[in-house]
Amino acid sequence: MDRPEPAAVFPDLLSWESAGTSRIPFAAYTSETLHRRELERFFYQRHWCYVGLEAEIPNPGDFKRTVVGERSVILVRAQDGEVHVVENVCAHRGMSFCRERHGNHKDFTCPYHQWNYSLKGDLQGVPFRRGVKQDGKVQGGMPADFKPADNGLTKLRVAARGGVVFASFDHDVEPLEAFLGPAILRYFDRLFDGRALRLLGYNRQRIPGNWKLMQENIKDPYHPGLLHTWFVTFGLWRADNKSQLVMDEHHRHAAMISTRGQSGAAADVTQVSSFKADMKLEDPRFLDIVAEPWWGGPTAVMTTVFPSVIFQQQVNSVSTRHIQPDGHGAFDFVWTHFGFADDTPEMTERRLRQANLFGPAGFVSADDGEVIELSQQGFEQKPFHRTLAELGGTEVGDTDHMVTETLIRGMYRYWREVMEA
Amino acid sequence: MSAAMLREDAAGVPIDFATYHALVQLYAEYAYAVDSGDWDLWPEFFVDDCRYRLVPRENHERGLPLATLSFESKGMLKDRVYGIRETLFHDPYYQRHVVGAPLVRAFKPGRIESEANYAVFRTKLDGPSTVFNVGRYLDVVVATDRGLKFESRTAVFDSEMIPNSIIYPI
């Protein structure tokens, strides 16, 4: 059906077709004004954002530079072993002073005027604070009432669970466990069950699309069997996979839980036309899958924690995927692959080998970045239009199948509640 | 062999000119192959029991084992070719490798350890050519009855922030 052209291709206001969220305005992805409101309301207030793993900063003085939303912060372990997160902006002249991406320091010093901070962010040194004595007189210096205690780095609230560190600029944010909610906490604790983690390394990609599209990608079980034909070709994704979709009570977080189907030939259960039953890997070690006791059944659980992170378990490959927005039209996507300290060398090798499926070049992930870029291009050319997320209806609720876009509708129900408040 | 035919490279490793020439030819032909769009050419530069790794410099220098791509056999390279051709949706692009002169780090008859800088430019169908991936190859090259082949090729890239995705071989 031809749709009439609207009065304006570039509407001033965001408008939804109904009170529901199954039709998402393109303008939700194209407006810098809305993007800044999202940063305020999702990244800087009332939410916990992922900042890293404790395994990245094992020793006192270890730090990692990262972001909360678009604000540069430093995740650091102080001399007493406690984990802190401070904003990477000097209290004096606002310089983003920490340039290394990781390292070990006894304290932080801004190079501009040598203001010095403890690892906890307290100001402890201001050169020439008391002025300079010259010819018996004191010249200059900071005012007598200058209080170092009032001029430290901005300190974020920190919560760590199972070796994963979250931070918030909002000191009144609810406890992390309440933020995640019991349904999601269960899957979080399944992956991060207290075992020491072992850092395997990073992948970084800049995706020229709105950051929400990555949340939506991992809330969309419709696409894996269709876009990621590699999954289908080699039998990792099958339409008879047992599946479950669960959300927290606000519908902002979700888990896609699946257990690989075993019965019958994959050809009998797929509807994908490109499926080739006779296709075999030249080297089957890509899919040398060994079930692990902690799985407790599911072979894959993809957890989206709104707004900042995705936790991946796809068979033996586990990672965190950090969403770092950069304006409305791009985000950096940082993958941290890890294993567990008690992994055998064979299991570590297996995790590293299966990592070929994921990341910016991965057999089943590179194409996610590509489609996100091209969706953004579609949004930018006609912001008056809207997407359709109506597979499985227009309602929002947990399901025991994957043939639905309910998690996307749920996320936008929450988005509207917060953005329209 | 006369002294004049021996070349002392920067690392002080003597290598005869014919072997060095064959090495330069291997590098040039590899660049040609991965830019040609004929992906089947790529695995043939490797021995069967090979290693190919594409690694962010950060992981390489910190001793972190994760690679962006890590293949452990010629079969895995062929599986990648299948993925590029049949399963990996991507916005099509041309790529163009510019590879520096190889620096020989170790040499004994039949086996060369060498490295070279590289830059890869990407050109999408409706856009300008942009710097896509720059880094250096760290190689072990062996003589076979089919000529020089890579026993291992590790591409360590400075361009850690990948412009969306890497589909074709570097």
XYZ file of C-alpha atoms in Angstrom:
591
model
C 0.000 0.000 0.000
C 1.276 3.480 -0.792
C 1.442 5.621 2.281
C 0.764 9.316 1.810
C 3.767 11.586 2.229
C 3.466 13.503 5.503
C 3.361 17.248 5.885
C 6.986 17.230 7.013
C 9.761 14.727 6.366
C 11.595 16.138 9.398
C 8.953 16.537 12.131
C 9.717 18.833 15.059
C 8.093 16.519 17.554
C 8.253 12.819 18.111
C 4.860 11.265 17.494
C 3.721 7.724 18.146
C 0.834 6.225 16.192
C -0.793 4.864 19.351
C -0.324 4.469 23.068
C 1.468 1.185 22.323
C 5.072 0.711 21.301
C 4.889 -1.685 18.383
C 5.513 1.146 15.893
C 8.608 3.063 16.841
C 9.115 6.502 15.260
C 12.317 6.814 13.232
C 12.743 10.167 14.974
C 13.495 8.280 18.219
C 16.839 7.464 16.594
C 17.633 10.684 14.756
C 17.227 13.556 17.216
C 20.189 15.006 19.104
C 17.786 16.628 21.569
C 16.175 13.313 22.424
C 19.591 11.702 22.596
C 20.690 14.150 25.273
C 17.523 13.512 27.211
C 18.274 9.783 27.002
C 21.761 10.398 28.360
C 20.281 12.368 31.281
C 17.488 9.989 32.094
C 18.990 6.578 31.330
C 22.753 6.931 31.662
C 23.181 9.662 34.290
C 20.113 9.268 36.532
C 18.440 6.320 38.237
C 20.314 3.609 36.323
C 23.395 1.511 36.886
C 25.843 1.443 34.003
C 28.414 -1.269 33.343
C 32.030 -0.157 33.717
C 34.043 -3.390 33.723
C 35.164 -6.559 35.420
C 37.107 -6.750 38.665
C 39.484 -9.104 36.813
C 40.587 -6.111 34.728
C 41.937 -4.355 37.816
C 43.198 -7.181 40.046
C 45.849 -5.236 42.016
C 45.814 -2.057 44.130
C 46.539 0.899 41.853
C 45.227 -0.871 38.736
C 42.897 1.282 36.688
C 40.933 1.198 33.457
C 39.585 4.236 31.629
C 36.054 3.709 30.355
C 32.778 5.630 30.070
C 29.361 6.005 31.620
C 27.193 7.190 28.758
C 29.376 9.810 27.089
C 31.291 10.771 30.239
C 34.853 9.509 30.627
C 35.416 7.756 33.953
C 38.175 5.752 35.613
C 37.562 2.382 37.229
C 40.291 1.960 39.846
C 41.267 -0.291 42.726
C 42.521 1.730 45.701
C 45.357 0.691 48.000
C 42.873 -0.853 50.434
C 41.561 -3.098 47.634
C 38.240 -1.289 47.283
C 36.939 -0.495 43.793
C 36.144 3.127 42.944
C 34.891 4.963 39.887
C 35.775 8.645 39.439
C 35.084 11.026 36.597
C 38.036 11.782 34.342
C 37.697 15.568 34.623
C 40.135 17.621 36.700
C 38.474 19.804 39.336
C 40.706 22.715 38.370
C 40.423 23.395 34.630
C 38.232 20.534 33.549
C 40.898 18.632 31.703
C 40.212 15.005 30.868
C 43.569 14.160 32.405
C 43.801 10.366 32.203
C 44.938 9.427 28.722
C 46.161 5.850 29.230
C 43.515 3.222 28.693
C 44.755 1.101 31.577
C 47.695 0.935 33.954
C 48.783 1.131 37.561
C 49.217 4.362 39.519
C 49.739 5.338 43.145
C 47.626 8.437 42.562
C 46.316 10.592 39.715
C 47.973 13.815 38.625
C 46.565 16.199 36.048
C 49.527 17.225 33.866
C 48.233 20.755 33.271
C 48.922 22.193 36.783
C 49.877 19.044 38.683
C 46.735 18.845 40.759
C 46.997 15.522 42.481
C 44.239 13.131 43.554
C 44.132 9.929 45.559
C 42.869 6.818 43.775
C 39.538 7.445 45.531
C 39.326 10.854 43.858
C 40.205 13.079 46.857
C 42.213 16.185 46.065
C 45.501 15.921 47.934
C 47.895 18.318 46.261
C 47.602 21.804 44.712
C 50.941 23.372 43.667
C 51.492 26.902 45.017
C 48.370 26.606 47.132
C 50.055 28.725 49.838
C 51.629 31.052 47.298
C 55.325 31.808 46.792
C 57.471 33.693 49.288
C 59.367 36.472 47.572
C 61.282 39.268 49.322
C 59.627 38.358 52.620
C 56.121 38.540 51.149
C 53.760 35.742 50.169
C 52.702 36.155 46.563
C 49.548 34.591 45.201
C 48.267 31.204 46.247
C 44.760 29.902 46.596
C 42.273 31.805 48.784
C 42.539 30.982 52.495
C 39.084 29.412 52.444
C 39.872 27.015 49.569
C 38.919 23.548 50.760
C 40.541 20.563 49.019
C 37.769 18.363 50.445
C 35.230 20.236 48.303
C 37.291 19.944 45.126
C 37.912 16.292 44.498
C 37.046 14.364 41.356
C 33.381 13.526 40.885
C 32.855 10.175 42.584
C 30.349 7.710 41.257
C 28.418 5.236 43.299
C 29.775 1.715 42.720
C 28.198 -1.736 42.946
C 29.945 -5.002 42.214
C 28.411 -8.437 41.971
C 30.020 -11.666 40.805
C 33.083 -9.744 39.615
C 31.106 -7.291 37.447
C 31.304 -3.585 38.316
C 28.527 -1.061 37.729
C 28.596 2.648 38.496
C 26.114 5.500 38.706
C 26.425 9.284 38.884
C 23.143 9.144 40.796
C 23.884 8.420 44.454
C 20.190 7.818 45.104
C 19.950 5.006 42.561
C 18.197 1.878 43.825
C 20.392 -1.095 44.845
C 21.861 -3.019 41.892
C 19.882 -6.144 42.744
C 16.592 -4.224 42.719
C 17.633 -2.493 39.494
C 18.165 -5.837 37.767
C 15.076 -7.416 39.345
C 14.727 -11.077 40.345
C 14.002 -12.485 36.860
C 17.183 -11.023 35.353
C 19.284 -11.429 38.485
C 18.767 -15.172 38.200
C 20.502 -15.237 34.788
C 23.124 -12.728 35.851
C 24.050 -14.954 38.804
C 24.080 -18.025 36.579
C 26.948 -16.521 34.553
C 28.677 -14.584 37.323
C 28.322 -17.107 40.115
C 31.287 -15.929 42.177
C 34.026 -17.838 40.364
C 37.093 -15.715 39.645
C 37.068 -14.481 36.054
C 40.025 -14.542 33.692
C 40.331 -11.692 31.180
C 40.934 -12.999 27.622
C 40.978 -9.687 25.723
C 39.099 -6.981 23.877
C 37.494 -6.167 20.561
C 36.308 -2.670 19.756
C 34.099 -1.455 16.950
C 32.446 1.843 16.081
C 28.979 1.251 14.725
C 27.387 4.190 12.902
C 23.902 3.703 14.321
C 21.861 4.757 17.326
C 22.894 2.955 20.523
C 19.374 1.616 21.176
C 19.612 -0.482 18.029
C 22.169 -2.725 19.731
C 19.869 -3.277 22.696
C 17.108 -4.072 20.211
C 19.325 -6.438 18.247
C 19.783 -8.601 21.332
C 16.087 -8.310 22.202
C 15.176 -9.595 18.744
C 15.053 -13.380 18.420
C 13.418 -13.019 14.989
C 16.671 -12.274 13.156
C 19.285 -14.871 14.211
C 17.925 -17.674 12.073
C 17.389 -15.349 9.113
C 20.299 -12.888 9.090
C 22.902 -15.179 10.622
C 22.658 -17.966 8.092
C 25.975 -19.315 9.371
C 24.156 -20.254 12.585
C 21.542 -22.088 10.567
C 23.904 -23.663 8.049
C 25.953 -25.310 10.745
C 23.057 -26.277 12.982
C 23.628 -23.932 15.898
C 20.297 -22.192 15.369
C 17.281 -24.391 14.775
C 13.614 -23.584 14.775
C 13.083 -26.391 17.289
C 15.391 -24.783 19.824
C 13.557 -24.551 23.142
C 13.294 -20.911 24.007
C 12.153 -18.493 26.622
C 12.033 -14.711 26.794
C 11.915 -13.000 30.176
C 11.940 -9.377 31.292
C 12.238 -7.451 34.527
C 9.039 -5.853 35.798
C 9.817 -2.577 33.988
C 10.523 -4.423 30.697
C 13.832 -2.608 30.350
C 16.103 -5.620 30.784
C 15.636 -9.007 29.158
C 17.069 -12.466 28.770
C 16.756 -14.627 25.657
C 17.248 -18.175 26.828
C 17.587 -21.036 24.397
C 18.404 -24.701 24.483
C 19.648 -26.221 21.289
C 17.252 -28.628 19.584
C 18.607 -32.141 19.158
C 15.943 -34.179 17.424
C 15.750 -34.843 13.694
C 17.607 -33.265 10.835
C 18.009 -29.506 10.960
C 16.486 -29.311 7.461
C 13.154 -30.485 8.857
C 12.884 -27.666 11.335
C 14.183 -24.623 9.501
C 12.292 -22.411 7.096
C 15.384 -20.706 5.776
C 15.644 -21.137 2.047
C 19.417 -20.807 2.013
C 19.775 -23.785 4.312
C 22.103 -26.439 2.916
C 21.821 -29.741 4.731
C 24.987 -31.123 3.159
C 27.166 -28.209 4.190
C 29.916 -29.248 6.565
C 32.662 -27.215 8.177
C 36.117 -27.938 6.789
C 37.354 -27.651 10.349
C 34.639 -28.599 12.876
C 36.651 -27.227 15.793
C 34.740 -23.933 15.397
C 31.847 -25.814 16.968
C 33.690 -28.008 19.427
C 31.028 -27.428 22.067
C 31.376 -28.965 25.501
C 28.500 -28.503 27.957
C 29.474 -26.904 31.254
C 27.852 -27.728 34.604
C 26.916 -24.103 35.355
C 24.721 -23.889 32.239
C 21.994 -25.808 34.045
C 20.288 -26.612 30.731
C 20.286 -23.576 28.418
C 22.997 -23.528 25.741
C 22.698 -19.790 25.137
C 21.519 -16.923 27.296
C 21.753 -13.379 25.964
C 21.001 -10.799 28.642
C 20.365 -7.138 27.866
C 20.794 -4.817 30.834
C 19.414 -1.396 29.978
C 20.955 0.893 28.933
C 24.619 -0.005 28.816
C 25.513 -3.671 28.494
C 24.862 -7.094 27.050
C 26.039 -10.266 28.734
C 26.709 -13.067 26.289
C 26.755 -16.792 26.810
C 26.674 -18.557 23.463
C 27.713 -22.121 24.169
C 31.306 -21.862 25.457
C 31.859 -18.243 24.449
C 31.196 -15.675 27.171
C 31.669 -11.929 26.969
C 30.410 -8.558 28.063
C 29.475 -6.081 25.335
C 29.591 -2.470 26.489
C 27.468 0.101 24.633
C 29.176 3.517 24.610
C 27.055 6.130 22.811
C 28.610 8.928 20.776
C 25.824 11.230 19.697
C 22.510 10.001 18.339
C 24.009 8.346 15.279
C 26.917 6.216 16.532
C 28.217 4.140 19.405
C 31.348 2.293 20.301
C 30.823 -1.358 21.095
C 33.480 -2.850 23.336
C 33.661 -6.622 23.732
C 35.439 -8.067 26.758
C 35.882 -11.796 26.419
C 36.604 -13.730 29.560
C 36.798 -17.207 30.984
C 36.951 -18.573 34.471
C 40.098 -18.934 36.550
C 39.466 -22.665 36.951
C 39.109 -23.321 33.187
C 41.355 -26.057 31.822
C 43.745 -25.014 29.032
C 41.464 -26.901 26.621
C 38.429 -24.903 27.760
C 40.323 -21.626 27.362
C 41.321 -22.683 23.846
C 37.717 -23.603 23.094
C 36.415 -20.214 24.290
C 39.016 -18.436 22.163
C 38.166 -20.543 19.121
C 34.420 -19.985 19.485
C 35.175 -16.253 19.776
C 35.582 -16.416 15.971
C 31.786 -16.439 15.805
C 31.493 -13.117 17.649
C 32.914 -9.610 17.586
C 33.490 -7.145 14.740
C 34.576 -9.880 12.323
C 32.585 -12.757 13.798
C 30.701 -15.242 11.640
C 27.427 -14.318 13.371
C 28.091 -10.816 14.732
C 29.751 -8.789 11.996
C 26.446 -8.694 10.166
C 24.650 -7.183 13.208
C 26.820 -4.072 12.964
C 26.142 -3.906 9.238
C 22.335 -4.021 9.542
C 22.375 -1.460 12.363
C 24.331 0.958 10.162
C 21.846 0.483 7.332
C 18.783 0.862 9.594
C 20.201 4.182 10.777
C 20.579 5.257 7.146
C 16.904 4.450 6.580
C 15.858 6.414 9.688
C 17.874 9.478 8.738
C 16.318 9.787 5.310
C 12.701 9.923 6.514
C 12.372 10.588 10.250
C 8.571 10.985 9.947
C 8.228 7.235 9.398
C 8.276 4.390 11.944
C 9.496 0.811 12.339
C 7.213 -2.169 12.831
C 7.800 -4.488 15.759
C 4.580 -6.483 15.605
C 5.764 -10.066 15.348
C 3.805 -11.918 18.017
C 1.275 -9.076 18.321
C 1.407 -5.658 19.882
C 1.458 -6.603 23.546
C 4.335 -6.928 25.983
C 4.976 -10.067 28.012
C 7.264 -13.005 28.669
C 6.994 -15.886 26.208
C 8.146 -19.468 25.810
C 8.997 -19.040 22.136
C 11.149 -16.839 19.915
C 8.631 -15.851 17.252
C 7.985 -12.440 18.729
C 9.336 -8.918 19.067
C 7.829 -8.492 22.508
C 11.159 -7.539 24.133
C 11.561 -4.550 21.802
C 8.011 -3.427 22.537
C 8.761 -3.843 26.244
C 11.902 -1.726 26.057
C 10.000 1.074 24.342
C 7.181 0.873 26.843
C 9.822 1.646 29.480
C 11.441 4.242 27.228
C 8.152 6.082 26.852
C 7.447 5.931 30.603
C 10.780 7.573 31.367
C 11.083 9.941 28.404
C 7.493 11.218 28.565
C 7.512 11.700 32.344
C 77.797 -17.414 -2.927
C 79.658 -14.159 -3.116
C 79.387 -11.613 -0.359
C 77.775 -9.229 -2.820
C 74.743 -11.518 -3.089
C 74.141 -11.458 0.642
C 71.994 -8.687 1.953
C 72.289 -7.522 5.538
C 68.875 -6.285 6.590
C 68.169 -3.977 9.505
C 68.066 -6.847 11.934
C 71.427 -8.024 10.709
C 70.135 -11.281 9.294
C 71.866 -12.310 6.079
C 69.568 -13.644 3.393
C 70.382 -14.349 -0.222
C 68.839 -12.128 -2.816
C 66.866 -14.855 -4.559
C 65.141 -15.840 -1.323
C 64.472 -12.217 -0.399
C 63.034 -11.652 -3.850
C 60.769 -14.669 -3.457
C 59.626 -13.293 -0.092
C 58.813 -9.895 -1.597
C 56.938 -11.673 -4.364
C 54.927 -13.669 -1.780
C 53.919 -10.478 0.033
C 52.942 -8.779 -3.224
C 50.934 -11.744 -4.425
C 49.129 -12.044 -1.083
C 48.147 -8.358 -1.287
C 46.955 -8.886 -4.842
C 44.918 -11.927 -3.822
C 43.103 -10.403 -0.834
C 42.236 -7.303 -2.882
C 41.052 -9.253 -5.910
C 37.670 -10.377 -4.607
C 38.578 -13.959 -5.555
C 38.574 -15.230 -1.975
C 39.508 -18.784 -2.919
C 43.023 -17.556 -3.612
C 43.575 -16.657 0.045
C 43.854 -20.078 1.779
C 46.352 -21.219 -0.857
C 49.015 -18.926 0.581
C 49.141 -21.117 3.684
C 50.384 -24.585 4.587
C 47.692 -27.013 5.783
C 48.694 -26.799 9.432
C 48.796 -23.023 9.591
C 47.915 -20.188 11.898
C 46.199 -16.971 10.823
C 45.450 -14.370 13.448
C 44.041 -10.852 13.251
C 44.826 -9.231 16.597
C 44.245 -5.778 18.090
C 47.590 -4.320 19.130
C 46.219 -3.868 22.647
C 45.724 -7.614 23.145
C 49.046 -8.421 21.494
C 51.071 -6.089 23.678
C 49.304 -6.984 26.920
C 49.652 -10.696 26.331
C 45.874 -11.169 26.176
C 45.104 -14.215 24.032
C 41.902 -13.016 22.328
C 42.091 -12.345 18.589
C 39.516 -10.703 16.340
C 39.948 -13.736 14.098
C 42.015 -16.796 14.994
C 42.289 -19.703 12.579
C 44.321 -22.832 13.148
C 44.187 -24.681 9.851
C 43.783 -24.127 6.148
C 40.343 -25.702 6.596
C 39.323 -22.822 8.873
C 40.454 -20.344 6.223
C 38.262 -22.152 3.694
C 35.370 -21.995 6.180
C 35.929 -18.247 6.399
C 35.810 -17.968 2.619
C 32.509 -19.827 2.654
C 31.233 -17.421 5.306
C 32.279 -14.362 3.307
C 30.670 -15.649 0.164
C 27.546 -17.345 1.476
C 26.520 -16.363 4.994
C 27.941 -13.028 6.166
C 25.629 -10.223 5.140
C 27.628 -7.035 4.639
C 27.601 -3.773 2.798
C 29.907 -4.535 -0.129
C 33.263 -2.803 -0.305
C 36.562 -2.842 -2.136
C 39.717 -3.160 -0.133
C 43.250 -2.208 -1.125
C 46.374 -3.345 0.720
C 49.620 -1.389 0.636
C 52.386 -3.513 2.135
C 55.842 -2.305 3.095
C 59.120 -4.054 2.391
C 59.594 -7.186 4.461
C 62.023 -7.015 7.333
C 63.698 -10.370 7.926
C 64.027 -11.223 11.601
C 65.436 -14.726 11.312
C 66.480 -16.908 8.436
C 67.653 -20.409 7.943
C 67.306 -22.403 4.734
C 63.636 -23.216 4.221
C 62.325 -20.947 6.981
C 62.022 -17.175 7.289
C 60.671 -15.073 10.125
C 59.738 -11.697 8.736
C 57.421 -8.763 9.237
C 56.045 -5.852 7.252
C 53.874 -2.810 7.780
C 50.550 -2.717 6.008
C 47.681 -0.324 5.406
C 44.277 -1.354 4.124
C 41.943 1.182 2.557
C 38.225 0.534 2.293
C 36.032 1.955 -0.425
C 32.285 1.518 -0.257
C 30.283 1.827 -3.436
C 28.896 5.300 -2.686
C 31.672 6.706 -0.529
C 35.229 7.930 -0.442
C 38.233 5.682 0.203
C 39.078 5.626 3.912
C 41.830 4.144 6.056
C 40.338 0.873 7.263
C 43.000 -1.118 9.078
C 46.708 -0.437 9.600
C 49.238 -2.602 11.334
C 52.022 -5.037 10.778
C 52.276 -8.625 9.707
C 54.367 -10.980 11.830
C 55.097 -14.022 9.687
C 56.709 -17.399 9.575
C 57.277 -18.395 5.944
C 58.407 -21.858 4.902
C 59.659 -23.305 1.613
C 57.394 -26.006 0.207
C 57.292 -27.844 -3.106
C 54.644 -25.284 -4.128
C 56.934 -22.374 -3.280
C 56.987 -20.147 -0.202
C 53.918 -20.455 2.043
C 52.845 -18.958 5.334
C 53.145 -21.284 8.279
C 51.727 -18.453 10.327
C 50.609 -14.912 9.618
C 49.597 -12.602 12.464
C 48.217 -9.212 11.530
C 48.580 -6.958 14.576
C 46.510 -3.851 13.951
C 46.792 -0.354 15.399
C 43.255 0.479 14.219
C 41.725 -1.002 17.339
C 38.451 0.867 16.887
C 37.230 -1.120 13.904
C 35.029 0.885 11.519
C 31.980 -1.307 12.116
C 33.112 -4.674 10.792
C 35.846 -6.617 9.039
C 34.549 -9.137 6.545
C 37.329 -9.829 4.034
C 40.793 -11.194 4.847
C 43.479 -8.731 5.915
